[in-house]
mmCIF file of C-alpha atoms in Angstrom:
data_model
loop_
_atom_site.group_PDB
_atom_site.id
_atom_site.type_symbol
_atom_site.label_atom_id
_atom_site.label_comp_id
_atom_site.label_asym_id
_atom_site.label_seq_id
_atom_site.Cartn_x
_atom_site.Cartn_y
_atom_site.Cartn_z
ATOM 1 C CA MET B 990 -33.093 1.281 9.915
ATOM 2 C CA GLU B 991 -30.318 -0.252 7.758
ATOM 3 C CA GLN B 992 -27.257 -2.103 8.387
ATOM 4 C CA GLY B 993 -24.747 0.604 7.106
ATOM 5 C CA GLU B 994 -26.673 3.603 8.884
ATOM 6 C CA ARG B 995 -26.431 1.221 12.310
ATOM 7 C CA VAL B 996 -22.805 0.973 11.526
ATOM 8 C CA ARG B 997 -22.068 4.688 10.647
ATOM 9 C CA GLN B 998 -23.753 5.427 14.322
ATOM 10 C CA MET B 999 -21.282 3.247 15.910
ATOM 11 C CA ARG B 1000 -18.252 5.473 15.864
ATOM 12 C CA ARG B 1001 -17.557 5.928 19.546
ATOM 13 C CA LEU B 1002 -14.492 3.256 19.084
ATOM 14 C CA CYS B 1003 -11.321 4.180 16.896
ATOM 15 C CA GLU B 1004 -11.310 7.621 16.610
ATOM 16 C CA THR B 1005 -7.958 9.224 16.110
ATOM 17 C CA ASP B 1006 -7.421 12.611 17.456
ATOM 18 C CA GLY B 1007 -5.710 15.521 15.990
ATOM 19 C CA LEU B 1008 -6.335 14.856 12.070
ATOM 20 C CA THR B 1009 -5.767 17.275 9.626
ATOM 21 C CA GLU B 1010 -9.210 18.034 7.520
ATOM 22 C CA GLU B 1011 -7.689 16.016 4.171
ATOM 23 C CA GLN B 1012 -6.911 13.075 6.459
ATOM 24 C CA GLN B 1013 -10.505 12.837 7.273
ATOM 25 C CA GLU B 1014 -11.576 13.667 4.253
ATOM 26 C CA ILE B 1015 -9.778 10.515 2.761
ATOM 27 C CA VAL B 1016 -10.635 8.119 5.749
ATOM 28 C CA GLY B 1017 -14.369 9.266 5.456
ATOM 29 C CA LEU B 1018 -14.333 8.630 1.768
ATOM 30 C CA VAL B 1019 -12.866 5.095 2.085
ATOM 31 C CA ARG B 1020 -15.538 4.305 5.324
ATOM 32 C CA ARG B 1021 -18.214 5.135 2.333
ATOM 33 C CA PHE B 1022 -16.642 2.817 -0.194
ATOM 34 C CA VAL B 1023 -16.470 -0.202 2.209
ATOM 35 C CA ASP B 1024 -19.909 0.432 3.363
ATOM 36 C CA GLU B 1025 -21.218 0.899 -0.217
ATOM 37 C CA GLN B 1026 -19.268 -1.285 -2.385
ATOM 38 C CA ILE B 1027 -17.293 -3.664 -0.285
ATOM 39 C CA MET B 1028 -19.618 -5.356 2.393
ATOM 40 C CA PRO B 1029 -22.537 -5.918 0.027
ATOM 41 C CA VAL B 1030 -20.100 -8.336 -1.715
ATOM 42 C CA ALA B 1031 -17.493 -9.311 0.482
ATOM 43 C CA THR B 1032 -18.737 -12.570 1.903
ATOM 44 C CA GLU B 1033 -19.774 -13.726 -1.417
ATOM 45 C CA LEU B 1034 -16.551 -12.872 -3.328
ATOM 46 C CA GLU B 1035 -14.598 -14.719 -0.452
ATOM 47 C CA HIS B 1036 -16.724 -17.934 -0.493
ATOM 48 C CA LYS B 1037 -15.960 -17.640 -4.041
ATOM 49 C CA ASP B 1038 -12.286 -16.965 -3.489
ATOM 50 C CA GLU B 1039 -12.974 -14.684 -6.331
ATOM 51 C CA TYR B 1040 -10.618 -11.873 -6.934
ATOM 52 C CA PRO B 1041 -12.223 -8.711 -6.307
ATOM 53 C CA ALA B 1042 -11.252 -7.083 -9.861
ATOM 54 C CA GLU B 1043 -14.155 -4.361 -9.605
ATOM 55 C CA ILE B 1044 -13.452 -3.307 -6.264
ATOM 56 C CA VAL B 1045 -9.894 -2.881 -6.941
ATOM 57 C CA GLU B 1046 -10.805 -0.961 -10.003
ATOM 58 C CA GLY B 1047 -12.554 1.616 -7.769
ATOM 59 C CA MET B 1048 -9.509 1.950 -5.420
ATOM 60 C CA LEU B 1049 -6.943 3.050 -8.016
ATOM 61 C CA GLY B 1050 -6.931 6.532 -6.328
ATOM 62 C CA ILE B 1051 -5.165 4.894 -3.427
ATOM 63 C CA PHE B 1052 -2.552 2.811 -4.923
ATOM 64 C CA GLY B 1053 -0.611 6.259 -4.870
ATOM 65 C CA LEU B 1054 -1.574 7.037 -1.293
ATOM 66 C CA MET B 1055 1.944 7.534 0.156
ATOM 67 C CA ILE B 1056 3.635 8.201 -3.093
ATOM 68 C CA PRO B 1057 4.968 11.733 -2.682
ATOM 69 C CA GLU B 1058 3.319 14.088 -5.115
ATOM 70 C CA ARG B 1059 6.092 14.831 -7.344
ATOM 71 C CA TYR B 1060 5.528 11.134 -8.516
ATOM 72 C CA GLY B 1061 2.209 11.322 -9.155
ATOM 73 C CA GLY B 1062 0.765 10.240 -5.632
ATOM 74 C CA LEU B 1063 -1.233 11.937 -2.447
ATOM 75 C CA GLY B 1064 1.877 12.249 -0.710
ATOM 76 C CA GLU B 1065 0.001 10.931 2.783
ATOM 77 C CA SER B 1066 1.532 9.492 5.744
ATOM 78 C CA LEU B 1067 1.803 6.167 7.123
ATOM 79 C CA LEU B 1068 -0.710 7.503 9.833
ATOM 80 C CA THR B 1069 -3.185 7.966 6.734
ATOM 81 C CA TYR B 1070 -2.160 4.523 5.096
ATOM 82 C CA ALA B 1071 -3.028 2.908 8.270
ATOM 83 C CA LEU B 1072 -6.330 4.269 8.824
ATOM 84 C CA VAL B 1073 -7.557 3.470 5.452
ATOM 85 C CA VAL B 1074 -5.833 -0.110 5.910
ATOM 86 C CA GLU B 1075 -8.145 -0.433 9.124
ATOM 87 C CA GLU B 1076 -11.299 0.805 7.183
ATOM 88 C CA ILE B 1077 -10.787 -1.430 4.346
ATOM 89 C CA SER B 1078 -10.331 -4.619 6.574
ATOM 90 C CA ARG B 1079 -13.276 -3.358 8.343
ATOM 91 C CA GLY B 1080 -15.098 -4.595 5.530
ATOM 92 C CA TRP B 1081 -13.021 -7.106 3.964
ATOM 93 C CA MET B 1082 -9.707 -7.949 4.879
ATOM 94 C CA SER B 1083 -8.236 -9.539 1.337
ATOM 95 C CA VAL B 1084 -8.334 -6.053 -0.361
ATOM 96 C CA SER B 1085 -6.348 -4.737 2.102
ATOM 97 C CA GLY B 1086 -3.450 -7.316 1.284
ATOM 98 C CA ILE B 1087 -4.052 -6.054 -2.399
ATOM 99 C CA ILE B 1088 -2.749 -2.937 -1.307
ATOM 100 C CA ASN B 1089 -0.342 -3.483 1.535
ATOM 101 C CA THR B 1090 2.344 -5.241 -0.321
ATOM 102 C CA HIS B 1091 2.032 -2.412 -3.427
ATOM 103 C CA PHE B 1092 2.593 0.038 -0.512
ATOM 104 C CA ILE B 1093 5.457 -1.776 1.181
ATOM 105 C CA VAL B 1094 7.196 -2.036 -2.316
ATOM 106 C CA ALA B 1095 6.684 1.794 -2.944
ATOM 107 C CA TYR B 1096 7.543 2.719 0.591
ATOM 108 C CA MET B 1097 11.166 0.749 0.274
ATOM 109 C CA LEU B 1098 11.611 2.411 -3.340
ATOM 110 C CA LEU B 1099 11.247 5.871 -2.001
ATOM 111 C CA ARG B 1100 13.186 5.261 1.061
ATOM 112 C CA HIS B 1101 16.171 3.118 -0.691
ATOM 113 C CA GLY B 1102 16.023 3.277 -4.372
ATOM 114 C CA THR B 1103 18.073 5.240 -6.992
ATOM 115 C CA THR B 1104 17.130 8.335 -8.318
ATOM 116 C CA GLU B 1105 16.709 6.084 -11.277
ATOM 117 C CA GLN B 1106 14.275 3.487 -9.759
ATOM 118 C CA LYS B 1107 12.310 6.128 -8.162
ATOM 119 C CA GLN B 1108 11.611 7.756 -11.796
ATOM 120 C CA LYS B 1109 10.748 4.585 -13.532
ATOM 121 C CA TYR B 1110 8.518 3.099 -11.201
ATOM 122 C CA LEU B 1111 6.609 5.193 -8.776
ATOM 123 C CA PRO B 1112 4.846 7.050 -11.130
ATOM 124 C CA ARG B 1113 3.180 3.932 -12.479
ATOM 125 C CA MET B 1114 2.808 2.505 -8.881
ATOM 126 C CA ALA B 1115 0.890 5.620 -8.290
ATOM 127 C CA THR B 1116 -1.549 5.141 -10.814
ATOM 128 C CA GLY B 1117 -2.037 1.221 -10.422
ATOM 129 C CA GLU B 1118 -0.090 0.371 -13.560
ATOM 130 C CA VAL B 1119 2.586 -1.239 -11.555
ATOM 131 C CA ARG B 1120 1.792 -3.158 -8.784
ATOM 132 C CA GLY B 1121 3.940 -4.459 -6.044
ATOM 133 C CA ALA B 1122 4.504 -7.347 -4.107
ATOM 134 C CA PHE B 1123 7.400 -8.735 -1.863
ATOM 135 C CA SER B 1124 9.115 -11.638 -1.062
ATOM 136 C CA MET B 1125 11.264 -12.838 1.891
ATOM 137 C CA SER B 1126 9.815 -16.215 3.080
ATOM 138 C CA GLU B 1127 11.040 -19.879 1.305
ATOM 139 C CA PRO B 1128 9.081 -23.016 1.877
ATOM 140 C CA ALA B 1129 11.816 -23.972 4.804
ATOM 141 C CA LEU B 1130 12.389 -20.844 6.118
ATOM 142 C CA GLY B 1131 9.666 -19.826 8.380
ATOM 143 C CA SER B 1132 10.935 -17.003 10.727
ATOM 144 C CA ASP B 1133 14.508 -17.483 10.307
ATOM 145 C CA VAL B 1134 15.310 -14.872 7.650
ATOM 146 C CA SER B 1135 19.133 -15.677 7.686
ATOM 147 C CA ALA B 1136 18.395 -19.294 6.240
ATOM 148 C CA ILE B 1137 17.624 -17.923 2.962
ATOM 149 C CA THR B 1138 18.681 -20.174 0.393
ATOM 150 C CA THR B 1139 17.514 -18.575 -2.828
ATOM 151 C CA LYS B 1140 20.507 -17.269 -4.527
ATOM 152 C CA ALA B 1141 21.589 -14.403 -7.026
ATOM 153 C CA VAL B 1142 24.953 -15.167 -8.571
ATOM 154 C CA SER B 1143 27.141 -12.393 -10.669
ATOM 155 C CA GLN B 1144 28.054 -13.220 -13.936
ATOM 156 C CA ASP B 1145 30.880 -11.976 -16.009
ATOM 157 C CA ASP B 1146 28.852 -9.943 -17.838
ATOM 158 C CA GLY B 1147 27.756 -7.588 -15.210
ATOM 159 C CA THR B 1148 24.366 -9.594 -14.599
ATOM 160 C CA TYR B 1149 23.107 -11.866 -12.152
ATOM 161 C CA LEU B 1150 21.337 -15.228 -12.227
ATOM 162 C CA ILE B 1151 18.964 -15.982 -9.611
ATOM 163 C CA ASN B 1152 17.824 -19.431 -8.717
ATOM 164 C CA GLY B 1153 15.506 -20.838 -5.882
ATOM 165 C CA GLN B 1154 12.047 -21.067 -4.458
ATOM 166 C CA LYS B 1155 9.817 -18.366 -2.677
ATOM 167 C CA MET B 1156 6.908 -18.623 -0.452
ATOM 168 C CA TRP B 1157 3.823 -16.899 0.063
ATOM 169 C CA LEU B 1158 3.760 -14.117 -1.786
ATOM 170 C CA THR B 1159 0.603 -11.891 -1.721
ATOM 171 C CA ASN B 1160 0.016 -10.520 -5.360
ATOM 172 C CA GLY B 1161 2.249 -12.866 -6.580
ATOM 173 C CA GLY B 1162 -0.021 -13.229 -9.288
ATOM 174 C CA SER B 1163 -1.629 -10.329 -10.103
ATOM 175 C CA ALA B 1164 1.718 -7.935 -9.174
ATOM 176 C CA ASN B 1165 3.999 -7.131 -11.937
ATOM 177 C CA LEU B 1166 7.150 -5.838 -9.917
ATOM 178 C CA VAL B 1167 8.234 -7.829 -7.213
ATOM 179 C CA ALA B 1168 10.846 -6.951 -4.017
ATOM 180 C CA VAL B 1169 12.775 -9.902 -3.743
ATOM 181 C CA LEU B 1170 15.131 -10.989 -1.070
ATOM 182 C CA VAL B 1171 18.029 -13.067 -2.066
ATOM 183 C CA ARG B 1172 21.526 -14.580 -0.888
ATOM 184 C CA THR B 1173 24.489 -13.006 -2.572
ATOM 185 C CA ASP B 1174 28.139 -13.590 -2.020
ATOM 186 C CA GLU B 1175 29.139 -10.082 -1.014
ATOM 187 C CA GLY B 1176 31.808 -11.825 1.348
ATOM 188 C CA ALA B 1177 31.032 -9.976 4.372
ATOM 189 C CA GLU B 1178 31.397 -12.394 7.491
ATOM 190 C CA SER B 1179 27.539 -11.629 8.639
ATOM 191 C CA VAL B 1180 24.996 -13.435 6.692
ATOM 192 C CA TYR B 1181 22.587 -10.479 6.940
ATOM 193 C CA ARG B 1182 25.526 -8.324 4.973
ATOM 194 C CA ASN B 1183 25.660 -11.102 2.096
ATOM 195 C CA MET B 1184 21.593 -10.469 1.172
ATOM 196 C CA THR B 1185 20.419 -8.148 -1.671
ATOM 197 C CA THR B 1186 16.973 -7.237 -2.711
ATOM 198 C CA PHE B 1187 16.088 -7.386 -6.621
ATOM 199 C CA LEU B 1188 13.672 -5.450 -8.333
ATOM 200 C CA VAL B 1189 11.988 -8.290 -10.241
ATOM 201 C CA GLU B 1190 9.745 -7.139 -13.090
ATOM 202 C CA LYS B 1191 7.639 -9.842 -14.554
ATOM 203 C CA GLN B 1192 4.019 -10.421 -16.198
ATOM 204 C CA SER B 1193 0.675 -10.526 -13.697
ATOM 205 C CA GLY B 1194 -0.972 -13.997 -14.290
ATOM 206 C CA PHE B 1195 0.266 -17.615 -13.730
ATOM 207 C CA GLY B 1196 2.678 -20.117 -15.317
ATOM 208 C CA GLU B 1197 5.885 -18.754 -16.635
ATOM 209 C CA THR B 1198 5.477 -14.636 -16.165
ATOM 210 C CA ALA B 1199 8.945 -13.754 -17.480
ATOM 211 C CA GLN B 1200 12.531 -15.489 -18.399
ATOM 212 C CA GLY B 1201 13.209 -17.888 -15.625
ATOM 213 C CA ILE B 1202 10.229 -17.127 -13.451
ATOM 214 C CA THR B 1203 7.248 -19.379 -12.867
ATOM 215 C CA ILE B 1204 4.128 -18.529 -10.701
ATOM 216 C CA PRO B 1205 2.582 -21.948 -10.284
ATOM 217 C CA GLY B 1206 -0.778 -20.802 -9.157
ATOM 218 C CA LYS B 1207 -2.993 -19.955 -5.908
ATOM 219 C CA ILE B 1208 -2.170 -21.559 -2.877
ATOM 220 C CA GLU B 1209 -5.562 -22.861 -1.386
ATOM 221 C CA LYS B 1210 -5.999 -21.175 1.742
ATOM 222 C CA MET B 1211 -8.588 -21.219 5.191
ATOM 223 C CA GLY B 1212 -9.222 -17.833 5.106
ATOM 224 C CA TYR B 1213 -7.937 -14.419 3.199
ATOM 225 C CA LYS B 1214 -9.301 -15.390 0.314
ATOM 226 C CA GLY B 1215 -9.767 -13.648 -2.808
ATOM 227 C CA VAL B 1216 -6.786 -12.333 -2.701
ATOM 228 C CA ASP B 1217 -4.073 -14.385 -4.772
ATOM 229 C CA THR B 1218 -1.409 -15.808 -2.545
ATOM 230 C CA THR B 1219 1.486 -17.875 -4.388
ATOM 231 C CA GLU B 1220 4.753 -19.288 -4.787
ATOM 232 C CA LEU B 1221 7.852 -17.980 -6.900
ATOM 233 C CA TYR B 1222 10.211 -20.294 -8.931
ATOM 234 C CA PHE B 1223 13.534 -18.624 -10.022
ATOM 235 C CA ASP B 1224 15.382 -21.083 -12.636
ATOM 236 C CA ASP B 1225 18.580 -19.036 -14.065
ATOM 237 C CA HIS B 1226 16.685 -15.809 -14.373
ATOM 238 C CA LYS B 1227 18.664 -13.199 -15.756
ATOM 239 C CA ILE B 1228 18.555 -9.861 -14.389
ATOM 240 C CA SER B 1229 20.717 -6.579 -14.430
ATOM 241 C CA ALA B 1230 22.451 -5.214 -11.536
ATOM 242 C CA ASP B 1231 20.564 -1.990 -12.206
ATOM 243 C CA GLN B 1232 17.496 -3.680 -10.634
ATOM 244 C CA ILE B 1233 19.268 -4.395 -7.107
ATOM 245 C CA LEU B 1234 17.617 -2.126 -4.774
ATOM 246 C CA GLY B 1235 19.377 1.023 -4.157
ATOM 247 C CA GLY B 1236 22.133 0.165 -6.547
ATOM 248 C CA VAL B 1237 24.296 -1.410 -3.802
ATOM 249 C CA PRO B 1238 24.152 -5.342 -3.279
ATOM 250 C CA GLY B 1239 24.436 -6.518 0.400
ATOM 251 C CA GLN B 1240 21.983 -3.759 1.722
ATOM 252 C CA GLY B 1241 18.850 -6.279 1.508
ATOM 253 C CA PHE B 1242 18.175 -7.590 4.501
ATOM 254 C CA TYR B 1243 18.194 -4.345 6.092
ATOM 255 C CA GLN B 1244 16.049 -2.571 3.438
ATOM 256 C CA MET B 1245 13.287 -5.229 4.151
ATOM 257 C CA MET B 1246 13.467 -4.921 7.920
ATOM 258 C CA ASP B 1247 12.587 -1.144 7.163
ATOM 259 C CA GLY B 1248 9.804 -2.415 4.766
ATOM 260 C CA VAL B 1249 8.604 -5.015 7.223
ATOM 261 C CA GLU B 1250 8.147 -2.277 10.115
ATOM 262 C CA VAL B 1251 5.701 -0.468 7.946
ATOM 263 C CA GLY B 1252 3.743 -4.135 7.301
ATOM 264 C CA ARG B 1253 3.745 -4.799 10.861
ATOM 265 C CA VAL B 1254 1.932 -1.344 11.278
ATOM 266 C CA ASN B 1255 -0.477 -2.499 8.489
ATOM 267 C CA VAL B 1256 -1.031 -5.749 10.198
ATOM 268 C CA ALA B 1257 -1.966 -4.145 13.217
ATOM 269 C CA ALA B 1258 -4.443 -1.587 11.290
ATOM 270 C CA ARG B 1259 -5.612 -4.769 9.735
ATOM 271 C CA ALA B 1260 -6.438 -6.470 13.141
ATOM 272 C CA ALA B 1261 -8.207 -3.611 14.567
ATOM 273 C CA GLY B 1262 -10.616 -3.248 11.447
ATOM 274 C CA VAL B 1263 -11.465 -6.826 11.873
ATOM 275 C CA ALA B 1264 -11.668 -6.635 15.662
ATOM 276 C CA ASN B 1265 -14.105 -3.564 15.049
ATOM 277 C CA ARG B 1266 -16.311 -5.528 12.678
ATOM 278 C CA ALA B 1267 -16.674 -8.226 15.400
ATOM 279 C CA PHE B 1268 -17.458 -6.131 17.792
ATOM 280 C CA GLU B 1269 -20.400 -4.081 15.209
ATOM 281 C CA LEU B 1270 -21.662 -7.657 14.524
ATOM 282 C CA GLY B 1271 -21.634 -9.090 18.153
ATOM 283 C CA VAL B 1272 -23.346 -5.875 19.321
ATOM 284 C CA GLN B 1273 -25.832 -5.780 17.059
ATOM 285 C CA TYR B 1274 -26.697 -9.770 17.317
ATOM 286 C CA ALA B 1275 -26.913 -9.236 21.094
ATOM 287 C CA GLN B 1276 -29.442 -6.719 21.013
ATOM 288 C CA GLN B 1277 -31.605 -8.609 18.550
ATOM 289 C CA ARG B 1278 -31.402 -12.025 19.900
ATOM 290 C CA THR B 1279 -33.683 -13.294 22.829
ATOM 291 C CA SER B 1280 -33.217 -16.074 25.323
ATOM 292 C CA PHE B 1281 -34.707 -16.916 28.429
ATOM 293 C CA GLY B 1282 -37.299 -14.116 27.841
ATOM 294 C CA LYS B 1283 -34.832 -11.099 27.388
ATOM 295 C CA LYS B 1284 -32.498 -9.710 24.661
ATOM 296 C CA ILE B 1285 -28.964 -11.791 25.219
ATOM 297 C CA ILE B 1286 -27.464 -8.237 25.729
ATOM 298 C CA ASP B 1287 -29.260 -8.122 29.025
ATOM 299 C CA HIS B 1288 -27.540 -10.997 30.426
ATOM 300 C CA GLN B 1289 -24.742 -10.198 32.295
ATOM 301 C CA ALA B 1290 -22.053 -12.571 30.789
ATOM 302 C CA ILE B 1291 -22.893 -11.314 27.362
ATOM 303 C CA LEU B 1292 -22.498 -7.777 28.745
ATOM 304 C CA PHE B 1293 -19.355 -8.163 30.021
ATOM 305 C CA ARG B 1294 -17.904 -9.778 26.803
ATOM 306 C CA VAL B 1295 -18.979 -6.795 25.117
ATOM 307 C CA ALA B 1296 -17.746 -4.638 27.335
ATOM 308 C CA GLU B 1297 -14.332 -6.655 27.135
ATOM 309 C CA MET B 1298 -14.151 -6.633 22.882
ATOM 310 C CA ALA B 1299 -14.875 -2.839 22.951
ATOM 311 C CA THR B 1300 -11.671 -2.036 25.246
ATOM 312 C CA LYS B 1301 -9.647 -4.406 23.401
ATOM 313 C CA VAL B 1302 -10.853 -2.864 19.978
ATOM 314 C CA GLU B 1303 -9.799 0.692 21.431
ATOM 315 C CA ALA B 1304 -6.321 -0.276 22.822
ATOM 316 C CA ALA B 1305 -5.576 -2.078 19.135
ATOM 317 C CA HIS B 1306 -6.573 0.659 17.507
ATOM 318 C CA GLN B 1307 -4.585 3.632 19.372
ATOM 319 C CA MET B 1308 -1.344 1.182 19.881
ATOM 320 C CA MET B 1309 -1.448 1.008 15.955
ATOM 321 C CA VAL B 1310 -2.114 5.022 15.796
ATOM 322 C CA ARG B 1311 0.739 5.315 18.061
ATOM 323 C CA ALA B 1312 3.345 3.008 16.151
ATOM 324 C CA ALA B 1313 2.112 4.843 12.728
ATOM 325 C CA ARG B 1314 2.834 8.412 14.025
ATOM 326 C CA LYS B 1315 6.186 7.122 15.566
ATOM 327 C CA LYS B 1316 7.642 6.066 11.849
ATOM 328 C CA ASP B 1317 6.012 9.210 10.422
ATOM 329 C CA SER B 1318 8.343 11.083 12.765
ATOM 330 C CA GLY B 1319 11.260 9.764 11.315
ATOM 331 C CA GLN B 1320 11.804 7.828 14.749
ATOM 332 C CA ARG B 1321 12.823 4.054 14.866
ATOM 333 C CA ASN B 1322 9.755 2.126 15.389
ATOM 334 C CA ASP B 1323 10.648 -1.388 15.880
ATOM 335 C CA LEU B 1324 9.686 -1.474 19.393
ATOM 336 C CA GLU B 1325 6.189 0.373 19.111
ATOM 337 C CA ALA B 1326 5.228 -1.674 15.645
ATOM 338 C CA GLY B 1327 6.261 -4.905 16.882
ATOM 339 C CA MET B 1328 3.703 -4.240 20.235
ATOM 340 C CA ALA B 1329 1.003 -2.757 18.008
ATOM 341 C CA LYS B 1330 1.239 -5.942 15.583
ATOM 342 C CA TYR B 1331 1.322 -8.054 18.714
ATOM 343 C CA LEU B 1332 -1.449 -6.872 20.760
ATOM 344 C CA ALA B 1333 -3.881 -5.951 17.810
ATOM 345 C CA ALA B 1334 -3.415 -9.532 16.418
ATOM 346 C CA GLU B 1335 -4.107 -11.302 19.862
ATOM 347 C CA TYR B 1336 -6.958 -9.317 20.569
ATOM 348 C CA CYS B 1337 -8.669 -9.396 16.841
ATOM 349 C CA HIS B 1338 -8.332 -13.051 17.355
ATOM 350 C CA GLU B 1339 -9.604 -12.749 20.909
ATOM 351 C CA VAL B 1340 -12.750 -10.364 19.824
ATOM 352 C CA VAL B 1341 -13.312 -12.411 17.000
ATOM 353 C CA GLU B 1342 -13.895 -15.557 18.953
ATOM 354 C CA SER B 1343 -16.474 -13.413 21.390
ATOM 355 C CA SER B 1344 -18.411 -12.183 18.364
ATOM 356 C CA PHE B 1345 -18.443 -16.167 17.413
ATOM 357 C CA ARG B 1346 -19.723 -17.165 20.533
ATOM 358 C CA ILE B 1347 -22.217 -14.643 20.892
ATOM 359 C CA HIS B 1348 -23.798 -15.819 17.583
ATOM 360 C CA GLY B 1349 -23.833 -19.196 19.068
ATOM 361 C CA GLY B 1350 -24.695 -22.133 16.442
ATOM 362 C CA TYR B 1351 -25.666 -18.843 13.953
ATOM 363 C CA GLY B 1352 -21.991 -18.052 14.050
ATOM 364 C CA PHE B 1353 -21.086 -21.428 12.706
ATOM 365 C CA SER B 1354 -23.196 -20.740 9.293
ATOM 366 C CA LYS B 1355 -21.748 -19.142 6.204
ATOM 367 C CA GLU B 1356 -24.695 -17.215 5.811
ATOM 368 C CA TYR B 1357 -23.634 -14.934 8.815
ATOM 369 C CA GLU B 1358 -20.424 -12.608 8.341
ATOM 370 C CA ILE B 1359 -18.832 -13.722 11.826
ATOM 371 C CA GLU B 1360 -17.800 -16.917 10.051
ATOM 372 C CA ARG B 1361 -15.942 -15.385 6.951
ATOM 373 C CA LEU B 1362 -13.850 -13.484 10.195
ATOM 374 C CA TYR B 1363 -13.188 -16.069 12.317
ATOM 375 C CA ARG B 1364 -11.364 -17.730 9.415
ATOM 376 C CA GLU B 1365 -9.492 -14.599 8.686
ATOM 377 C CA ALA B 1366 -8.305 -13.601 11.914
ATOM 378 C CA PRO B 1367 -5.774 -16.530 12.456
ATOM 379 C CA MET B 1368 -3.675 -15.111 9.350
ATOM 380 C CA LEU B 1369 -3.064 -12.085 11.318
ATOM 381 C CA LEU B 1370 -1.580 -14.059 14.497
ATOM 382 C CA ILE B 1371 1.453 -15.229 11.721
ATOM 383 C CA GLY B 1372 1.703 -12.339 9.067
ATOM 384 C CA GLU B 1373 4.678 -10.162 8.914
ATOM 385 C CA GLY B 1374 6.177 -12.069 11.993
ATOM 386 C CA THR B 1375 4.214 -14.109 14.316
ATOM 387 C CA SER B 1376 3.567 -13.335 17.854
ATOM 388 C CA GLU B 1377 6.359 -15.266 18.959
ATOM 389 C CA ILE B 1378 8.891 -13.213 17.161
ATOM 390 C CA GLN B 1379 7.023 -9.943 18.324
ATOM 391 C CA ARG B 1380 7.575 -10.983 21.659
ATOM 392 C CA MET B 1381 11.446 -11.465 21.084
ATOM 393 C CA ILE B 1382 11.732 -7.986 19.486
ATOM 394 C CA ILE B 1383 9.832 -6.500 22.050
ATOM 395 C CA GLY B 1384 11.854 -7.848 24.716
ATOM 396 C CA ARG B 1385 15.057 -7.202 23.398
ATOM 397 C CA ARG B 1386 14.040 -3.687 22.722
ATOM 398 C CA VAL B 1387 12.924 -3.295 26.072
ATOM 399 C CA VAL B 1388 16.072 -4.757 27.886
ATOM 400 C CA GLU B 1389 18.235 -2.418 25.528
ATOM 401 C CA ASP B 1390 16.032 0.602 26.736
ATOM 402 C CA TYR B 1391 16.116 -0.627 30.552
ATOM 403 C CA LYS B 1392 19.829 -1.990 30.822
ATOM 404 C CA ILE B 1393 21.667 -1.144 34.051
ATOM 405 C CA ASN B 1394 25.289 -0.636 34.589
ATOM 406 C CA SER B 1395 26.911 -3.313 36.294
#
């Protein structure tokens, strides 16, 4: 029996109730694409740290997944997006990163952009002609967004000059539209009211990609290879006030946090996909490998480990689905997104570790897929806010909801 056929039979986990026929069709098409086009080449491309150009070209229809039909997209929900990301991450998490930041920028434009900005960018984002990235982090920033130092200063002619350094841009090289959070002087007492998101256009590639903009090259990483992660330098980059997201300065922090909620659902989906794949590999290997005269799955210690892995995979998936549906309903979902991201990322790390242990010495070999997953999983613990940040968000929201009257 072929490996892909074995995988297709293993669909008891990560099922989603209540999907429309169109959602089922989209997810099914992506799943087949992953099985046939991504899985056979993922490990080879990842070891080479090679951008998956052919794979991305085959996925151009997905770039408009959440963009409304009036702008040339499919007009699908966050849930559909999350399920697609889960399937892609099951094949190779780096590919999901290529479309993730694009989705976030499109979402931010749709929610907060001016009519002119939507008309200018969304139709071309739907086709993949314009590819998005977004940027908050800086070299000394960590999780403290209030410490942003990159600054945009208004000029007498109505333009702004941006100076500073940004860090950890996924798609920093390949993207040609970057949503960048910078500090502006709006005279507000709160630092968060003195932040603005600019829509920065540049050429794809490395070096000087626009006036006053330099992308120095890819950051070498332990995992999450293939996708380009970069720095971004501003040196008196001149930009029109028309490129302020929403047209009004001082709204950037809240716009970015709205986008990050989508990003956290995305990270939860990625974690669910990677965990699901690690489970598949572990349970398959446990039925093939023998020790002490029997299959290792027949040893109680391994059987218990498989049971724990399956439960964690299912829990991560269902929490991700709940967070996506809450956002789709128009309700506040920072609690659900934080919970889903936190639980899914932690469980993913644990499931990958368990699968690695089931593989024994072979898990340490680059010939086995689990070696790649073992290097990918840690990124999910820190992406879109560390687990510690998620605990803070969850704790504060829970106390807010359960506050007693004293």
